[in-house]
Amino acid sequence: MLKLSYIPSEGQSMNILMTGATGFIGRHLMQRLQLENHTIKALSRNGKRASQLLGVPAFDWDYATQDVPAEAMHDCQIIINLMGENLGDGRWTEARKHEIYASRILSTRKLIAVAPKNLQAFVCGSAIGIYPGVGDELYDESYTVPERLSFMQTLCHDWEQEAVRIEHSNVRRVSIRTGVVLGEGGMLKKLLPIFKLGLGGSVGDGRQWLPWIHIDDIVSVFCKAALDVRYQGPINAVSPSPVRYREFATALGKALRRPSYFPTPAFILKLVLGEAAALALNSYHITPRRLLEDYNFRFKFNNLTAALNDLFPATKS
């Protein structure tokens, strides 16, 4: 049995340890948790910089060469693990794939190995890359990963299986399968300069499904996963209104009041990015079934136009 009896009362401060707190999602999640008066500590390769940036105690940790600092784990009730090398930075050479894989698997393994006895929950990142990424079939959390895997499926599958090990210690585990997060970072950070020049457009034939989610909603999902004991296992963190890439490009162009008529051919992406081009070319038709049916999660933004207008209010008509 997992720890499902403890429910933090409203306003009660929890002791939370975060990795990846200086990243795109991590910074926003940190702010929300601080506003809710939780006690936060962070692990980072550069603890001093992270502490100055986040305003919380942060400890140096190189997952590849160091054990988890004992002082970081002291009195820890919840671990939120967002650590991982950026998937979108450059070509996936064999060396780069090793870094991407190890940053997620090894860090998770080391955190679980020293988890304190009073740990209530282990919330770990994952991604919609666990799904096949082809065609129009709609997938939910009941999908079972086959034996033949792509790099992304292998990565996400192994990451989740590593996190599952914490359940052997009677700790609640949640793996958040994140889609494309819309906000001041992530994919939009790379697309905005192109679209603002009027050179944006779809990628490939534009028919591939793009599972998006607003930054406010992904932060709410992580908060719920950490503090609500009903949340357990894999959860798709995507909007209930997925769109095709060409629809996304058109909506982003309208939000920015820029044309979006310049598609990027698939062969150019493959030439430049190699295997990493799959991040833009794969088709992920995903539904957040468990959020909607099991937890009655209320999305703040389930419409793409509304989400983009919220992010770019100065461009609204």
PDB file of C-alpha atoms in Angstrom:
ATOM      1  CA  MET A   1       0.000   0.000   0.000  1.00  0.00           C
ATOM      2  CA  LEU A   2       1.173   3.508  -0.811  1.00  0.00           C
ATOM      3  CA  LYS A   3       0.938   6.488   1.505  1.00  0.00           C
ATOM      4  CA  LEU A   4      -2.564   7.688   0.704  1.00  0.00           C
ATOM      5  CA  SER A   5      -3.699   8.590   4.220  1.00  0.00           C
ATOM      6  CA  TYR A   6      -1.906  11.905   4.586  1.00  0.00           C
ATOM      7  CA  ILE A   7      -3.486  15.011   3.096  1.00  0.00           C
ATOM      8  CA  PRO A   8      -1.799  18.369   3.823  1.00  0.00           C
ATOM      9  CA  SER A   9      -4.357  20.796   5.215  1.00  0.00           C
ATOM     10  CA  GLU A  10      -4.965  23.989   3.265  1.00  0.00           C
ATOM     11  CA  GLY A  11      -2.168  26.471   3.864  1.00  0.00           C
ATOM     12  CA  GLN A  12       0.047  23.934   5.664  1.00  0.00           C
ATOM     13  CA  SER A  13       3.701  24.278   4.773  1.00  0.00           C
ATOM     14  CA  MET A  14       5.431  21.209   3.378  1.00  0.00           C
ATOM     15  CA  ASN A  15       9.169  20.617   3.123  1.00  0.00           C
ATOM     16  CA  ILE A  16       9.885  20.210  -0.584  1.00  0.00           C
ATOM     17  CA  LEU A  17      13.114  19.408  -2.396  1.00  0.00           C
ATOM     18  CA  MET A  18      13.316  20.329  -6.087  1.00  0.00           C
ATOM     19  CA  THR A  19      15.746  19.512  -8.858  1.00  0.00           C
ATOM     20  CA  GLY A  20      15.647  21.416 -12.125  1.00  0.00           C
ATOM     21  CA  ALA A  21      14.303  24.427 -10.235  1.00  0.00           C
ATOM     22  CA  THR A  22      16.158  26.942 -12.414  1.00  0.00           C
ATOM     23  CA  GLY A  23      14.625  25.567 -15.611  1.00  0.00           C
ATOM     24  CA  PHE A  24      11.600  26.892 -17.488  1.00  0.00           C
ATOM     25  CA  ILE A  25       8.943  24.914 -15.608  1.00  0.00           C
ATOM     26  CA  GLY A  26      10.959  24.800 -12.406  1.00  0.00           C
ATOM     27  CA  ARG A  27      11.153  28.587 -11.966  1.00  0.00           C
ATOM     28  CA  HIS A  28       7.393  29.018 -12.337  1.00  0.00           C
ATOM     29  CA  LEU A  29       6.660  26.060 -10.073  1.00  0.00           C
ATOM     30  CA  MET A  30       9.045  27.402  -7.453  1.00  0.00           C
ATOM     31  CA  GLN A  31       7.229  30.748  -7.434  1.00  0.00           C
ATOM     32  CA  ARG A  32       3.845  29.073  -6.977  1.00  0.00           C
ATOM     33  CA  LEU A  33       5.076  26.895  -4.114  1.00  0.00           C
ATOM     34  CA  GLN A  34       6.662  29.889  -2.402  1.00  0.00           C
ATOM     35  CA  LEU A  35       3.413  31.844  -2.683  1.00  0.00           C
ATOM     36  CA  GLU A  36       1.686  28.913  -0.983  1.00  0.00           C
ATOM     37  CA  ASN A  37       4.224  29.163   1.882  1.00  0.00           C
ATOM     38  CA  HIS A  38       5.939  25.827   1.402  1.00  0.00           C
ATOM     39  CA  THR A  39       9.531  25.402   2.555  1.00  0.00           C
ATOM     40  CA  ILE A  40      11.685  24.774  -0.513  1.00  0.00           C
ATOM     41  CA  LYS A  41      15.227  23.555  -1.036  1.00  0.00           C
ATOM     42  CA  ALA A  42      16.901  22.985  -4.371  1.00  0.00           C
ATOM     43  CA  LEU A  43      19.638  20.843  -5.862  1.00  0.00           C
ATOM     44  CA  SER A  44      21.653  22.364  -8.687  1.00  0.00           C
ATOM     45  CA  ARG A  45      25.006  22.053 -10.409  1.00  0.00           C
ATOM     46  CA  ASN A  46      25.627  25.606  -9.208  1.00  0.00           C
ATOM     47  CA  GLY A  47      23.981  25.890  -5.813  1.00  0.00           C
ATOM     48  CA  LYS A  48      25.142  29.459  -5.156  1.00  0.00           C
ATOM     49  CA  ARG A  49      23.712  30.757  -8.428  1.00  0.00           C
ATOM     50  CA  ALA A  50      20.472  28.819  -7.928  1.00  0.00           C
ATOM     51  CA  SER A  51      20.073  30.193  -4.413  1.00  0.00           C
ATOM     52  CA  GLN A  52      20.535  33.766  -5.629  1.00  0.00           C
ATOM     53  CA  LEU A  53      18.131  33.248  -8.511  1.00  0.00           C
ATOM     54  CA  LEU A  54      15.420  31.434  -6.576  1.00  0.00           C
ATOM     55  CA  GLY A  55      15.769  32.911  -3.111  1.00  0.00           C
ATOM     56  CA  VAL A  56      15.851  29.510  -1.393  1.00  0.00           C
ATOM     57  CA  PRO A  57      18.612  27.312   0.047  1.00  0.00           C
ATOM     58  CA  ALA A  58      20.283  25.455  -2.820  1.00  0.00           C
ATOM     59  CA  PHE A  59      22.984  22.805  -2.708  1.00  0.00           C
ATOM     60  CA  ASP A  60      25.657  21.884  -5.245  1.00  0.00           C
ATOM     61  CA  TRP A  61      24.992  18.534  -6.870  1.00  0.00           C
ATOM     62  CA  ASP A  62      26.586  16.984  -9.920  1.00  0.00           C
ATOM     63  CA  TYR A  63      24.416  13.913 -10.416  1.00  0.00           C
ATOM     64  CA  ALA A  64      27.122  12.186 -12.497  1.00  0.00           C
ATOM     65  CA  THR A  65      29.899  12.332  -9.909  1.00  0.00           C
ATOM     66  CA  GLN A  66      28.386  13.186  -6.517  1.00  0.00           C
ATOM     67  CA  ASP A  67      26.021  11.683  -3.996  1.00  0.00           C
ATOM     68  CA  VAL A  68      22.962  13.686  -2.973  1.00  0.00           C
ATOM     69  CA  PRO A  69      23.953  16.096  -0.159  1.00  0.00           C
ATOM     70  CA  ALA A  70      22.545  14.802   3.128  1.00  0.00           C
ATOM     71  CA  GLU A  71      21.535  18.298   4.285  1.00  0.00           C
ATOM     72  CA  ALA A  72      19.304  18.687   1.230  1.00  0.00           C
ATOM     73  CA  MET A  73      17.316  15.598   2.222  1.00  0.00           C
ATOM     74  CA  HIS A  74      16.887  16.599   5.875  1.00  0.00           C
ATOM     75  CA  ASP A  75      13.166  16.690   6.817  1.00  0.00           C
ATOM     76  CA  CYS A  76      12.178  16.376   3.161  1.00  0.00           C
ATOM     77  CA  GLN A  77       8.516  15.378   2.741  1.00  0.00           C
ATOM     78  CA  ILE A  78       8.143  15.790  -1.035  1.00  0.00           C
ATOM     79  CA  ILE A  79      10.650  15.495  -3.882  1.00  0.00           C
ATOM     80  CA  ILE A  80       9.911  17.104  -7.248  1.00  0.00           C
ATOM     81  CA  ASN A  81      12.441  15.867  -9.774  1.00  0.00           C
ATOM     82  CA  LEU A  82      12.680  17.979 -12.942  1.00  0.00           C
ATOM     83  CA  MET A  83      16.332  17.325 -13.683  1.00  0.00           C
ATOM     84  CA  GLY A  84      17.316  16.553 -17.251  1.00  0.00           C
ATOM     85  CA  GLU A  85      19.494  17.820 -20.084  1.00  0.00           C
ATOM     86  CA  ASN A  86      17.560  19.930 -22.601  1.00  0.00           C
ATOM     87  CA  LEU A  87      16.239  17.716 -25.398  1.00  0.00           C
ATOM     88  CA  GLY A  88      16.129  20.600 -27.876  1.00  0.00           C
ATOM     89  CA  ASP A  89      19.774  21.658 -27.664  1.00  0.00           C
ATOM     90  CA  GLY A  90      21.458  20.457 -30.831  1.00  0.00           C
ATOM     91  CA  ARG A  91      21.833  17.137 -32.627  1.00  0.00           C
ATOM     92  CA  TRP A  92      21.364  13.859 -30.823  1.00  0.00           C
ATOM     93  CA  THR A  93      24.822  12.425 -31.243  1.00  0.00           C
ATOM     94  CA  GLU A  94      25.496   9.215 -29.353  1.00  0.00           C
ATOM     95  CA  ALA A  95      27.368  11.229 -26.716  1.00  0.00           C
ATOM     96  CA  ARG A  96      24.491  13.714 -26.425  1.00  0.00           C
ATOM     97  CA  LYS A  97      21.911  10.944 -26.097  1.00  0.00           C
ATOM     98  CA  HIS A  98      23.988   9.436 -23.316  1.00  0.00           C
ATOM     99  CA  GLU A  99      23.958  12.786 -21.464  1.00  0.00           C
ATOM    100  CA  ILE A 100      20.205  13.198 -21.944  1.00  0.00           C
ATOM    101  CA  TYR A 101      19.551   9.655 -20.717  1.00  0.00           C
ATOM    102  CA  ALA A 102      21.944   9.681 -17.764  1.00  0.00           C
ATOM    103  CA  SER A 103      20.755  13.079 -16.519  1.00  0.00           C
ATOM    104  CA  ARG A 104      17.286  11.633 -16.003  1.00  0.00           C
ATOM    105  CA  ILE A 105      17.907   8.013 -15.056  1.00  0.00           C
ATOM    106  CA  LEU A 106      20.957   8.394 -12.839  1.00  0.00           C
ATOM    107  CA  SER A 107      19.651  11.465 -11.011  1.00  0.00           C
ATOM    108  CA  THR A 108      16.356   9.709 -10.264  1.00  0.00           C
ATOM    109  CA  ARG A 109      18.172   6.585  -9.092  1.00  0.00           C
ATOM    110  CA  LYS A 110      20.389   8.548  -6.705  1.00  0.00           C
ATOM    111  CA  LEU A 111      17.495  10.548  -5.259  1.00  0.00           C
ATOM    112  CA  ILE A 112      15.503   7.407  -4.549  1.00  0.00           C
ATOM    113  CA  ALA A 113      18.495   5.689  -2.965  1.00  0.00           C
ATOM    114  CA  VAL A 114      18.681   8.294  -0.187  1.00  0.00           C
ATOM    115  CA  ALA A 115      14.982   9.156   0.177  1.00  0.00           C
ATOM    116  CA  PRO A 116      14.166   9.917   3.832  1.00  0.00           C
ATOM    117  CA  LYS A 117      11.761   7.752   5.816  1.00  0.00           C
ATOM    118  CA  ASN A 118       9.228  10.561   6.157  1.00  0.00           C
ATOM    119  CA  LEU A 119       8.982  11.131   2.395  1.00  0.00           C
ATOM    120  CA  GLN A 120       5.335  11.443   1.336  1.00  0.00           C
ATOM    121  CA  ALA A 121       5.563  11.823  -2.439  1.00  0.00           C
ATOM    122  CA  PHE A 122       7.996  11.582  -5.331  1.00  0.00           C
ATOM    123  CA  VAL A 123       6.876  13.642  -8.342  1.00  0.00           C
ATOM    124  CA  CYS A 124       9.042  13.031 -11.376  1.00  0.00           C
ATOM    125  CA  GLY A 125       9.145  14.445 -14.866  1.00  0.00           C
ATOM    126  CA  SER A 126       8.389  12.405 -17.962  1.00  0.00           C
ATOM    127  CA  ALA A 127       7.135  13.338 -21.423  1.00  0.00           C
ATOM    128  CA  ILE A 128       4.622  12.517 -24.134  1.00  0.00           C
ATOM    129  CA  GLY A 129       7.603  11.057 -26.011  1.00  0.00           C
ATOM    130  CA  ILE A 130       6.655   7.759 -24.373  1.00  0.00           C
ATOM    131  CA  TYR A 131       3.942   7.448 -27.061  1.00  0.00           C
ATOM    132  CA  PRO A 132       4.646   6.301 -30.647  1.00  0.00           C
ATOM    133  CA  GLY A 133       4.580   9.784 -32.210  1.00  0.00           C
ATOM    134  CA  VAL A 134       2.981   8.707 -35.491  1.00  0.00           C
ATOM    135  CA  GLY A 135      -0.444   8.960 -37.057  1.00  0.00           C
ATOM    136  CA  ASP A 136      -3.769  10.204 -35.722  1.00  0.00           C
ATOM    137  CA  GLU A 137      -4.589   7.570 -33.090  1.00  0.00           C
ATOM    138  CA  LEU A 138      -5.537   9.131 -29.760  1.00  0.00           C
ATOM    139  CA  TYR A 139      -3.511   7.837 -26.789  1.00  0.00           C
ATOM    140  CA  ASP A 140      -4.116   7.953 -23.046  1.00  0.00           C
ATOM    141  CA  GLU A 141      -2.249   6.680 -19.997  1.00  0.00           C
ATOM    142  CA  SER A 142      -3.383   3.088 -20.554  1.00  0.00           C
ATOM    143  CA  TYR A 143      -0.910   2.767 -23.446  1.00  0.00           C
ATOM    144  CA  THR A 144       1.739   0.056 -22.948  1.00  0.00           C
ATOM    145  CA  VAL A 145       5.193   0.666 -24.406  1.00  0.00           C
ATOM    146  CA  PRO A 146       6.178  -2.114 -26.827  1.00  0.00           C
ATOM    147  CA  GLU A 147       9.540  -3.867 -26.916  1.00  0.00           C
ATOM    148  CA  ARG A 148      10.751  -2.014 -30.020  1.00  0.00           C
ATOM    149  CA  LEU A 149      11.388   1.553 -28.889  1.00  0.00           C
ATOM    150  CA  SER A 150      12.617   4.822 -30.329  1.00  0.00           C
ATOM    151  CA  PHE A 151      15.135   6.821 -28.309  1.00  0.00           C
ATOM    152  CA  MET A 152      12.364   9.023 -26.883  1.00  0.00           C
ATOM    153  CA  GLN A 153      10.221   6.038 -25.917  1.00  0.00           C
ATOM    154  CA  THR A 154      13.208   4.312 -24.343  1.00  0.00           C
ATOM    155  CA  LEU A 155      14.118   7.458 -22.429  1.00  0.00           C
ATOM    156  CA  CYS A 156      10.630   8.111 -21.054  1.00  0.00           C
ATOM    157  CA  HIS A 157       9.879   4.450 -20.355  1.00  0.00           C
ATOM    158  CA  ASP A 158      13.121   3.906 -18.444  1.00  0.00           C
ATOM    159  CA  TRP A 159      12.716   7.201 -16.567  1.00  0.00           C
ATOM    160  CA  GLU A 160       9.274   6.198 -15.352  1.00  0.00           C
ATOM    161  CA  GLN A 161      10.412   2.701 -14.437  1.00  0.00           C
ATOM    162  CA  GLU A 162      13.272   4.164 -12.414  1.00  0.00           C
ATOM    163  CA  ALA A 163      10.797   6.383 -10.552  1.00  0.00           C
ATOM    164  CA  VAL A 164       8.500   3.418  -9.855  1.00  0.00           C
ATOM    165  CA  ARG A 165      11.177   1.998  -7.565  1.00  0.00           C
ATOM    166  CA  ILE A 166      10.255   4.560  -4.880  1.00  0.00           C
ATOM    167  CA  GLU A 167       6.907   2.779  -4.466  1.00  0.00           C
ATOM    168  CA  HIS A 168       8.763  -0.163  -2.918  1.00  0.00           C
ATOM    169  CA  SER A 169       9.421   2.187   0.009  1.00  0.00           C
ATOM    170  CA  ASN A 170       5.700   2.883   0.397  1.00  0.00           C
ATOM    171  CA  VAL A 171       5.952   6.329  -1.207  1.00  0.00           C
ATOM    172  CA  ARG A 172       3.392   7.780  -3.612  1.00  0.00           C
ATOM    173  CA  ARG A 173       4.868   8.279  -7.090  1.00  0.00           C
ATOM    174  CA  VAL A 174       3.604  10.481  -9.919  1.00  0.00           C
ATOM    175  CA  SER A 175       5.204  10.705 -13.385  1.00  0.00           C
ATOM    176  CA  ILE A 176       4.105  13.815 -15.301  1.00  0.00           C
ATOM    177  CA  ARG A 177       4.079  13.229 -19.063  1.00  0.00           C
ATOM    178  CA  THR A 178       4.588  16.797 -20.210  1.00  0.00           C
ATOM    179  CA  GLY A 179       3.588  18.097 -23.630  1.00  0.00           C
ATOM    180  CA  VAL A 180       4.729  21.308 -25.340  1.00  0.00           C
ATOM    181  CA  VAL A 181       4.608  23.973 -22.621  1.00  0.00           C
ATOM    182  CA  LEU A 182       3.585  27.447 -23.775  1.00  0.00           C
ATOM    183  CA  GLY A 183       5.217  30.310 -21.895  1.00  0.00           C
ATOM    184  CA  GLU A 184       8.340  32.448 -21.720  1.00  0.00           C
ATOM    185  CA  GLY A 185      10.677  29.577 -22.459  1.00  0.00           C
ATOM    186  CA  GLY A 186      10.679  26.164 -24.048  1.00  0.00           C
ATOM    187  CA  MET A 187       9.607  25.828 -27.671  1.00  0.00           C
ATOM    188  CA  LEU A 188       8.123  29.334 -27.904  1.00  0.00           C
ATOM    189  CA  LYS A 189      11.448  30.890 -26.965  1.00  0.00           C
ATOM    190  CA  LYS A 190      12.944  29.391 -30.120  1.00  0.00           C
ATOM    191  CA  LEU A 191       9.958  30.114 -32.355  1.00  0.00           C
ATOM    192  CA  LEU A 192       9.264  33.730 -31.407  1.00  0.00           C
ATOM    193  CA  PRO A 193      12.223  35.375 -33.184  1.00  0.00           C
ATOM    194  CA  ILE A 194      11.260  33.619 -36.423  1.00  0.00           C
ATOM    195  CA  PHE A 195       7.553  34.419 -36.164  1.00  0.00           C
ATOM    196  CA  LYS A 196       8.167  38.031 -35.156  1.00  0.00           C
ATOM    197  CA  LEU A 197      10.132  38.461 -38.379  1.00  0.00           C
ATOM    198  CA  GLY A 198       7.128  37.164 -40.308  1.00  0.00           C
ATOM    199  CA  LEU A 199       9.006  34.026 -41.332  1.00  0.00           C
ATOM    200  CA  GLY A 200       7.072  31.533 -39.228  1.00  0.00           C
ATOM    201  CA  GLY A 201       4.930  28.681 -40.411  1.00  0.00           C
ATOM    202  CA  SER A 202       4.222  24.997 -40.054  1.00  0.00           C
ATOM    203  CA  VAL A 203       6.890  22.313 -39.923  1.00  0.00           C
ATOM    204  CA  GLY A 204       6.868  19.536 -42.486  1.00  0.00           C
ATOM    205  CA  ASP A 205       3.350  19.014 -43.834  1.00  0.00           C
ATOM    206  CA  GLY A 206       1.861  20.528 -40.663  1.00  0.00           C
ATOM    207  CA  ARG A 207      -0.488  17.596 -40.128  1.00  0.00           C
ATOM    208  CA  GLN A 208       1.290  16.286 -37.047  1.00  0.00           C
ATOM    209  CA  TRP A 209      -0.532  16.678 -33.738  1.00  0.00           C
ATOM    210  CA  LEU A 210       0.966  19.081 -31.200  1.00  0.00           C
ATOM    211  CA  PRO A 211      -0.025  18.419 -27.549  1.00  0.00           C
ATOM    212  CA  TRP A 212       0.288  21.828 -25.861  1.00  0.00           C
ATOM    213  CA  ILE A 213      -0.311  23.124 -22.333  1.00  0.00           C
ATOM    214  CA  HIS A 214      -0.119  26.628 -20.838  1.00  0.00           C
ATOM    215  CA  ILE A 215       2.606  27.208 -18.248  1.00  0.00           C
ATOM    216  CA  ASP A 216      -0.006  28.079 -15.585  1.00  0.00           C
ATOM    217  CA  ASP A 217      -1.725  24.730 -16.096  1.00  0.00           C
ATOM    218  CA  ILE A 218       1.435  22.630 -16.034  1.00  0.00           C
ATOM    219  CA  VAL A 219       2.438  24.329 -12.778  1.00  0.00           C
ATOM    220  CA  SER A 220      -1.001  23.517 -11.339  1.00  0.00           C
ATOM    221  CA  VAL A 221      -0.607  19.878 -12.403  1.00  0.00           C
ATOM    222  CA  PHE A 222       2.727  19.590 -10.611  1.00  0.00           C
ATOM    223  CA  CYS A 223       1.340  21.278  -7.488  1.00  0.00           C
ATOM    224  CA  LYS A 224      -1.642  18.929  -7.424  1.00  0.00           C
ATOM    225  CA  ALA A 225       0.592  15.931  -8.014  1.00  0.00           C
ATOM    226  CA  ALA A 226       2.793  16.927  -5.089  1.00  0.00           C
ATOM    227  CA  LEU A 227       0.078  17.777  -2.581  1.00  0.00           C
ATOM    228  CA  ASP A 228      -3.053  15.819  -3.529  1.00  0.00           C
ATOM    229  CA  VAL A 229      -2.765  12.168  -2.521  1.00  0.00           C
ATOM    230  CA  ARG A 230      -5.246  11.070  -5.176  1.00  0.00           C
ATOM    231  CA  TYR A 231      -2.617  11.712  -7.842  1.00  0.00           C
ATOM    232  CA  GLN A 232      -0.588   8.603  -8.544  1.00  0.00           C
ATOM    233  CA  GLY A 233       1.191   6.953 -11.474  1.00  0.00           C
ATOM    234  CA  PRO A 234       1.544   8.338 -15.020  1.00  0.00           C
ATOM    235  CA  ILE A 235      -0.419  11.478 -15.922  1.00  0.00           C
ATOM    236  CA  ASN A 236      -0.646  13.184 -19.313  1.00  0.00           C
ATOM    237  CA  ALA A 237      -0.080  16.907 -18.773  1.00  0.00           C
ATOM    238  CA  VAL A 238      -1.530  18.281 -22.010  1.00  0.00           C
ATOM    239  CA  SER A 239      -4.497  20.448 -22.923  1.00  0.00           C
ATOM    240  CA  PRO A 240      -7.753  18.614 -23.683  1.00  0.00           C
ATOM    241  CA  SER A 241      -7.765  20.502 -27.023  1.00  0.00           C
ATOM    242  CA  PRO A 242      -4.763  19.325 -29.076  1.00  0.00           C
ATOM    243  CA  VAL A 243      -4.173  20.937 -32.479  1.00  0.00           C
ATOM    244  CA  ARG A 244      -2.218  20.120 -35.594  1.00  0.00           C
ATOM    245  CA  TYR A 245       1.047  21.973 -36.081  1.00  0.00           C
ATOM    246  CA  ARG A 246      -0.310  24.067 -38.966  1.00  0.00           C
ATOM    247  CA  GLU A 247      -3.197  25.213 -36.728  1.00  0.00           C
ATOM    248  CA  PHE A 248      -0.706  26.103 -34.023  1.00  0.00           C
ATOM    249  CA  ALA A 249       1.443  28.108 -36.467  1.00  0.00           C
ATOM    250  CA  THR A 250      -1.607  30.023 -37.716  1.00  0.00           C
ATOM    251  CA  ALA A 251      -2.774  30.782 -34.169  1.00  0.00           C
ATOM    252  CA  LEU A 252       0.687  31.946 -33.091  1.00  0.00           C
ATOM    253  CA  GLY A 253       0.957  34.191 -36.151  1.00  0.00           C
ATOM    254  CA  LYS A 254      -2.417  35.762 -35.362  1.00  0.00           C
ATOM    255  CA  ALA A 255      -1.504  36.289 -31.708  1.00  0.00           C
ATOM    256  CA  LEU A 256       1.665  38.090 -32.783  1.00  0.00           C
ATOM    257  CA  ARG A 257      -0.033  39.812 -35.726  1.00  0.00           C
ATOM    258  CA  ARG A 258       2.490  38.352 -38.092  1.00  0.00           C
ATOM    259  CA  PRO A 259       2.101  36.197 -41.204  1.00  0.00           C
ATOM    260  CA  SER A 260       2.745  32.485 -40.825  1.00  0.00           C
ATOM    261  CA  TYR A 261       3.047  31.304 -44.410  1.00  0.00           C
ATOM    262  CA  PHE A 262       6.616  29.969 -44.487  1.00  0.00           C
ATOM    263  CA  PRO A 263       6.707  26.226 -43.772  1.00  0.00           C
ATOM    264  CA  THR A 264       9.978  24.546 -42.843  1.00  0.00           C
ATOM    265  CA  PRO A 265      10.473  21.424 -44.987  1.00  0.00           C
ATOM    266  CA  ALA A 266      11.029  18.232 -43.025  1.00  0.00           C
ATOM    267  CA  PHE A 267      14.250  17.419 -44.877  1.00  0.00           C
ATOM    268  CA  ILE A 268      15.861  20.682 -43.718  1.00  0.00           C
ATOM    269  CA  LEU A 269      15.109  19.916 -40.078  1.00  0.00           C
ATOM    270  CA  LYS A 270      16.449  16.400 -40.465  1.00  0.00           C
ATOM    271  CA  LEU A 271      19.574  17.770 -42.148  1.00  0.00           C
ATOM    272  CA  VAL A 272      20.200  20.279 -39.361  1.00  0.00           C
ATOM    273  CA  LEU A 273      19.039  18.326 -36.313  1.00  0.00           C
ATOM    274  CA  GLY A 274      19.289  14.705 -37.350  1.00  0.00           C
ATOM    275  CA  GLU A 275      17.337  12.398 -35.034  1.00  0.00           C
ATOM    276  CA  ALA A 276      16.370  15.359 -32.808  1.00  0.00           C
ATOM    277  CA  ALA A 277      14.102  16.608 -35.619  1.00  0.00           C
ATOM    278  CA  ALA A 278      11.582  14.101 -34.289  1.00  0.00           C
ATOM    279  CA  LEU A 279      10.680  16.623 -31.566  1.00  0.00           C
ATOM    280  CA  ALA A 280       9.024  18.800 -34.229  1.00  0.00           C
ATOM    281  CA  LEU A 281       8.027  16.218 -36.815  1.00  0.00           C
ATOM    282  CA  ASN A 282       6.458  13.485 -34.681  1.00  0.00           C
ATOM    283  CA  SER A 283       2.687  13.431 -34.266  1.00  0.00           C
ATOM    284  CA  TYR A 284       1.462  13.124 -30.676  1.00  0.00           C
ATOM    285  CA  HIS A 285      -2.324  12.897 -30.412  1.00  0.00           C
ATOM    286  CA  ILE A 286      -2.690  12.726 -26.638  1.00  0.00           C
ATOM    287  CA  THR A 287      -5.593  13.148 -24.229  1.00  0.00           C
ATOM    288  CA  PRO A 288      -5.301  14.062 -20.504  1.00  0.00           C
ATOM    289  CA  ARG A 289      -7.834  11.380 -19.606  1.00  0.00           C
ATOM    290  CA  ARG A 290      -6.751  10.857 -16.015  1.00  0.00           C
ATOM    291  CA  LEU A 291      -6.672  14.579 -15.211  1.00  0.00           C
ATOM    292  CA  LEU A 292     -10.215  14.967 -16.514  1.00  0.00           C
ATOM    293  CA  GLU A 293     -11.845  11.711 -15.425  1.00  0.00           C
ATOM    294  CA  ASP A 294      -9.951  10.662 -12.307  1.00  0.00           C
ATOM    295  CA  TYR A 295      -9.157  14.036 -10.734  1.00  0.00           C
ATOM    296  CA  ASN A 296     -11.651  16.482 -12.270  1.00  0.00           C
ATOM    297  CA  PHE A 297      -8.754  18.825 -13.004  1.00  0.00           C
ATOM    298  CA  ARG A 298      -9.903  22.255 -14.211  1.00  0.00           C
ATOM    299  CA  PHE A 299      -7.739  23.672 -16.967  1.00  0.00           C
ATOM    300  CA  LYS A 300      -7.339  27.427 -16.890  1.00  0.00           C
ATOM    301  CA  PHE A 301      -6.602  27.361 -20.627  1.00  0.00           C
ATOM    302  CA  ASN A 302      -8.168  24.694 -22.825  1.00  0.00           C
ATOM    303  CA  ASN A 303      -8.304  26.902 -25.919  1.00  0.00           C
ATOM    304  CA  LEU A 304      -5.112  27.641 -27.853  1.00  0.00           C
ATOM    305  CA  THR A 305      -6.114  31.155 -28.941  1.00  0.00           C
ATOM    306  CA  ALA A 306      -6.952  32.143 -25.364  1.00  0.00           C
ATOM    307  CA  ALA A 307      -3.669  30.668 -24.131  1.00  0.00           C
ATOM    308  CA  LEU A 308      -1.600  32.597 -26.704  1.00  0.00           C
ATOM    309  CA  ASN A 309      -3.511  35.837 -26.104  1.00  0.00           C
ATOM    310  CA  ASP A 310      -2.750  35.494 -22.410  1.00  0.00           C
ATOM    311  CA  LEU A 311       0.951  35.125 -23.164  1.00  0.00           C
ATOM    312  CA  PHE A 312       1.024  38.022 -25.670  1.00  0.00           C
ATOM    313  CA  PRO A 313      -1.528  40.529 -24.326  1.00  0.00           C
ATOM    314  CA  ALA A 314       0.110  43.518 -26.013  1.00  0.00           C
ATOM    315  CA  THR A 315      -0.724  42.043 -29.411  1.00  0.00           C
ATOM    316  CA  LYS A 316      -4.409  41.424 -28.744  1.00  0.00           C
ATOM    317  CA  SER A 317      -6.890  43.425 -30.823  1.00  0.00           C
TER     318      SER A 317
END
